[in-house]
Short mmCIF file of C-alpha atoms in Angstrom, two decimals:
data_model
loop_
_atom_site.label_atom_id
_atom_site.label_comp_id
_atom_site.label_asym_id
_atom_site.label_seq_id
_atom_site.Cartn_x
_atom_site.Cartn_y
_atom_site.Cartn_z
CA MET B 62 -0.54 0.30 0.04
CA ALA B 63 1.54 3.73 -1.07
CA PRO B 64 1.95 6.04 1.83
CA VAL B 65 -0.71 8.44 2.82
CA ARG B 66 1.60 11.56 1.71
CA PHE B 67 0.27 14.82 3.47
CA ILE B 68 0.90 18.38 3.14
CA VAL B 69 2.03 20.45 6.63
CA THR B 70 1.11 23.76 6.96
CA GLY B 71 1.57 26.22 10.04
CA LEU B 72 6.04 25.71 11.42
CA GLY B 73 6.09 27.90 14.17
CA SER B 74 5.63 25.98 17.87
CA TRP B 75 3.82 22.16 17.16
CA GLY B 76 4.87 22.42 12.64
CA PRO B 77 8.23 20.82 12.81
CA GLY B 78 7.94 18.17 15.05
CA TRP B 79 5.04 17.03 13.27
CA ALA B 80 6.63 17.08 9.84
CA GLU B 81 10.04 15.16 11.74
CA LEU B 82 7.04 12.32 13.52
CA ILE B 83 6.26 12.44 9.38
CA GLN B 84 9.04 11.30 8.06
CA GLN B 85 9.73 8.73 11.03
CA GLN B 86 7.50 6.46 10.80
CA ASP B 87 6.04 3.90 8.06
CA GLY B 88 2.70 4.31 6.18
CA VAL B 89 2.94 8.03 5.76
CA GLU B 90 5.02 10.36 2.88
CA LEU B 91 5.33 13.96 3.43
CA ALA B 92 4.93 16.00 0.80
CA ALA B 93 5.07 18.98 1.99
CA VAL B 94 5.69 21.83 3.91
CA VAL B 95 3.93 25.35 4.09
CA GLU B 96 5.13 28.56 6.07
CA PRO B 97 4.60 31.95 5.32
CA MET B 98 7.40 32.92 7.48
CA ASP B 99 10.66 32.33 5.26
CA ASP B 100 13.22 31.53 8.09
CA ARG B 101 10.45 28.93 9.66
CA ARG B 102 10.02 27.52 6.55
CA GLN B 103 13.70 27.01 5.75
CA ALA B 104 14.45 26.26 8.65
CA VAL B 105 11.95 22.87 8.28
CA VAL B 106 13.15 22.36 4.93
CA GLU B 107 16.90 22.82 5.83
CA ALA B 108 16.55 20.08 9.28
CA ARG B 109 14.12 17.40 7.12
CA GLY B 110 15.88 17.76 4.02
CA LEU B 111 13.90 18.40 1.50
CA THR B 112 14.08 19.92 -1.76
CA PRO B 113 12.80 23.96 -2.77
CA ASP B 114 9.54 22.39 -4.30
CA GLN B 115 8.39 20.99 -1.22
CA ALA B 116 8.35 24.18 0.75
CA TYR B 117 5.74 26.46 -0.25
CA SER B 118 4.44 30.32 1.48
CA ASP B 119 0.81 29.19 1.27
CA LEU B 120 -1.44 26.03 1.65
CA GLN B 121 -3.06 27.26 -2.21
CA THR B 122 -0.08 27.45 -4.34
CA ALA B 123 0.83 23.89 -2.21
CA LEU B 124 -2.61 21.57 -3.05
CA ASP B 125 -2.00 23.35 -6.45
CA HIS B 126 2.18 21.93 -6.75
CA VAL B 127 2.40 18.63 -5.00
CA GLU B 128 0.29 15.02 -5.59
CA THR B 129 -1.31 14.61 -1.17
CA ASP B 130 -3.31 13.26 -0.35
CA ALA B 131 -4.62 15.25 3.39
CA VAL B 132 -3.91 17.77 5.04
CA LEU B 133 -2.13 18.21 8.90
CA VAL B 134 -3.20 21.49 9.59
CA VAL B 135 -0.95 23.39 12.65
CA THR B 136 -1.83 26.44 12.34
CA PRO B 137 -3.49 28.91 15.56
CA PRO B 138 -7.26 28.06 15.96
CA ASN B 139 -8.06 31.22 14.05
CA THR B 140 -6.86 30.52 10.90
CA HIS B 141 -8.13 26.00 10.84
CA LEU B 142 -11.32 27.76 9.24
CA ASP B 143 -10.02 29.27 6.13
CA VAL B 144 -7.13 27.05 5.73
CA ALA B 145 -9.46 23.86 6.41
CA ARG B 146 -11.86 25.57 3.43
CA ILE B 147 -9.13 25.46 0.92
CA ALA B 148 -7.94 21.58 1.30
CA PHE B 149 -11.53 21.15 1.19
CA ALA B 150 -12.31 22.96 -1.94
CA ALA B 151 -9.43 20.64 -3.48
CA GLN B 152 -11.04 17.61 -1.43
CA LYS B 153 -8.11 16.61 0.84
CA PRO B 154 -9.66 15.53 4.32
CA VAL B 155 -7.95 17.07 6.97
CA LEU B 156 -5.98 15.90 10.77
CA MET B 157 -6.22 19.59 12.21
CA GLU B 158 -4.22 20.27 15.55
CA LYS B 159 -6.93 21.17 18.54
CA PRO B 160 -8.49 23.76 19.22
CA LEU B 161 -11.27 23.11 16.32
CA ALA B 162 -11.88 26.83 15.99
CA ALA B 163 -11.43 29.78 18.46
CA SER B 164 -14.33 30.11 18.11
CA MET B 165 -17.96 28.00 18.17
CA ASP B 166 -19.47 29.56 15.20
CA ASP B 167 -15.88 28.44 13.50
CA ALA B 168 -15.98 25.16 14.82
CA ARG B 169 -19.37 24.93 13.81
CA ALA B 170 -18.88 26.18 10.69
CA LEU B 171 -15.77 24.39 10.45
CA VAL B 172 -18.04 20.84 11.08
CA GLU B 173 -20.68 21.63 7.87
CA LEU B 174 -17.96 22.83 5.32
CA ALA B 175 -16.57 19.18 6.46
CA GLU B 176 -19.97 17.43 6.06
CA GLU B 177 -21.00 19.59 3.27
CA THR B 178 -17.64 19.08 0.96
CA GLY B 179 -18.14 15.07 2.58
CA ASN B 180 -14.05 15.39 3.12
CA LEU B 181 -12.54 14.36 6.93
CA LEU B 182 -12.15 16.30 9.32
CA ILE B 183 -9.92 14.70 13.13
CA VAL B 184 -8.83 16.90 15.14
CA SER B 185 -5.79 15.07 16.56
CA GLN B 186 -5.66 13.76 20.37
CA ASN B 187 -2.29 12.60 20.97
CA TYR B 188 -2.66 12.26 24.97
CA ARG B 189 -4.98 8.59 25.07
CA TYR B 190 -2.24 6.80 22.76
CA ARG B 191 0.70 7.19 26.04
CA PRO B 192 1.36 4.06 27.05
CA PRO B 193 0.07 5.22 30.67
CA MET B 194 -3.57 5.88 29.38
CA GLN B 195 -4.21 3.04 27.97
CA ALA B 196 -3.12 0.31 30.08
CA VAL B 197 -6.05 2.85 32.39
CA ARG B 198 -7.63 2.36 29.30
CA LYS B 199 -7.35 -1.90 29.19
CA LEU B 200 -7.55 -1.55 33.19
CA LEU B 201 -11.10 -0.66 33.40
CA GLN B 202 -12.03 -1.99 30.45
CA ASP B 203 -11.49 -5.62 31.90
CA GLY B 204 -12.90 -4.77 35.26
CA VAL B 205 -9.51 -4.76 37.03
CA ILE B 206 -10.53 -1.06 38.99
CA GLY B 207 -13.41 -0.73 39.47
CA ASP B 208 -16.21 2.12 39.05
CA ILE B 209 -15.13 4.98 38.48
CA LEU B 210 -16.63 7.64 40.73
CA HIS B 211 -14.83 10.87 41.58
CA ILE B 212 -11.82 11.81 38.46
CA GLN B 213 -10.66 14.60 39.52
CA ALA B 214 -8.08 16.46 36.22
CA ASN B 215 -5.41 19.70 37.75
CA CYS B 216 -3.94 22.26 34.70
CA GLN B 217 -2.07 24.33 37.89
CA GLU B 218 0.95 25.77 35.46
CA ASP B 219 0.37 29.35 34.01
CA MET B 220 0.58 28.18 30.47
CA ARG B 221 2.14 31.32 29.46
CA LEU B 222 5.22 31.42 30.94
CA PHE B 223 5.86 28.27 28.12
CA TYR B 224 5.20 30.77 25.58
CA GLU B 225 6.35 34.20 23.62
CA ALA B 226 4.52 36.94 24.57
CA THR B 227 2.99 37.22 20.39
CA ASN B 228 2.11 33.27 20.52
CA PHE B 229 -1.51 32.45 20.50
CA ARG B 230 -1.78 30.30 23.33
CA TYR B 231 -0.25 33.20 25.16
CA LEU B 232 -3.24 36.26 23.67
CA MET B 233 -5.45 34.04 25.05
CA PRO B 234 -7.99 34.70 27.99
CA HIS B 235 -8.53 30.99 29.03
CA PRO B 236 -5.37 28.58 27.45
CA HIS B 237 -6.40 25.68 30.10
CA ILE B 238 -9.80 26.16 28.89
CA ILE B 239 -9.18 26.19 24.90
CA ASP B 240 -6.08 25.10 24.40
CA MET B 241 -4.99 21.76 27.39
CA THR B 242 -8.33 20.95 29.02
CA ILE B 243 -9.45 19.41 25.66
CA HIS B 244 -6.87 16.75 26.58
CA HIS B 245 -8.83 16.28 29.93
CA TRP B 246 -12.23 16.07 27.86
CA ASP B 247 -10.63 13.68 25.78
CA LEU B 248 -9.37 11.39 28.07
CA LEU B 249 -12.37 11.31 30.37
CA ARG B 250 -13.47 10.48 27.24
CA TYR B 251 -11.61 7.53 25.99
CA LEU B 252 -11.58 5.95 28.87
CA THR B 253 -14.72 5.94 30.56
CA GLY B 254 -16.10 4.95 26.48
CA HIS B 255 -19.32 7.70 27.59
CA GLU B 256 -19.84 11.14 26.34
CA VAL B 257 -20.92 14.28 28.25
CA ASP B 258 -24.24 14.89 27.98
CA THR B 259 -23.51 18.41 30.75
CA VAL B 260 -21.80 21.21 31.38
#
């Protein structure tokens, strides 16, 4: 089976890591990278051994010139809807970093756009694949732990300590709620097998 070819768009905080990960895995291939900032784009080109025809400043141009199976979106959340529109117009499925969007309106629009165009829209959730979480899930499924009565998750660090003042996470009014607890909500769903009824 041919590898799934990805264009990675967004080479800020997490994009370079995604590009590296794709190159290290079987079954996937890094088709190209997209980043409007020349220095970031060039750094990834050099680090990943890419050729000039694998690096672009905008997604549309990359899609026009590169054969790809999917688009991996690692741009700030306020750009996700616009980036997905471009990918979906090219009939490419989208794997997207969380959070899905910067607003509920954009999140709903993304889901509607995926449904209207018949494209796959996936939000990456990596915590569930960590070995400790896999082990806890198996213990729960096998009945070793017993019934869950209460789960508590604590997020106590100021995320602004980890990011530059220009980073979108630094600028968020509530970065733990918008960007980090997404992991914990997903883990609750994954570990218990239940969906949220009320908030």
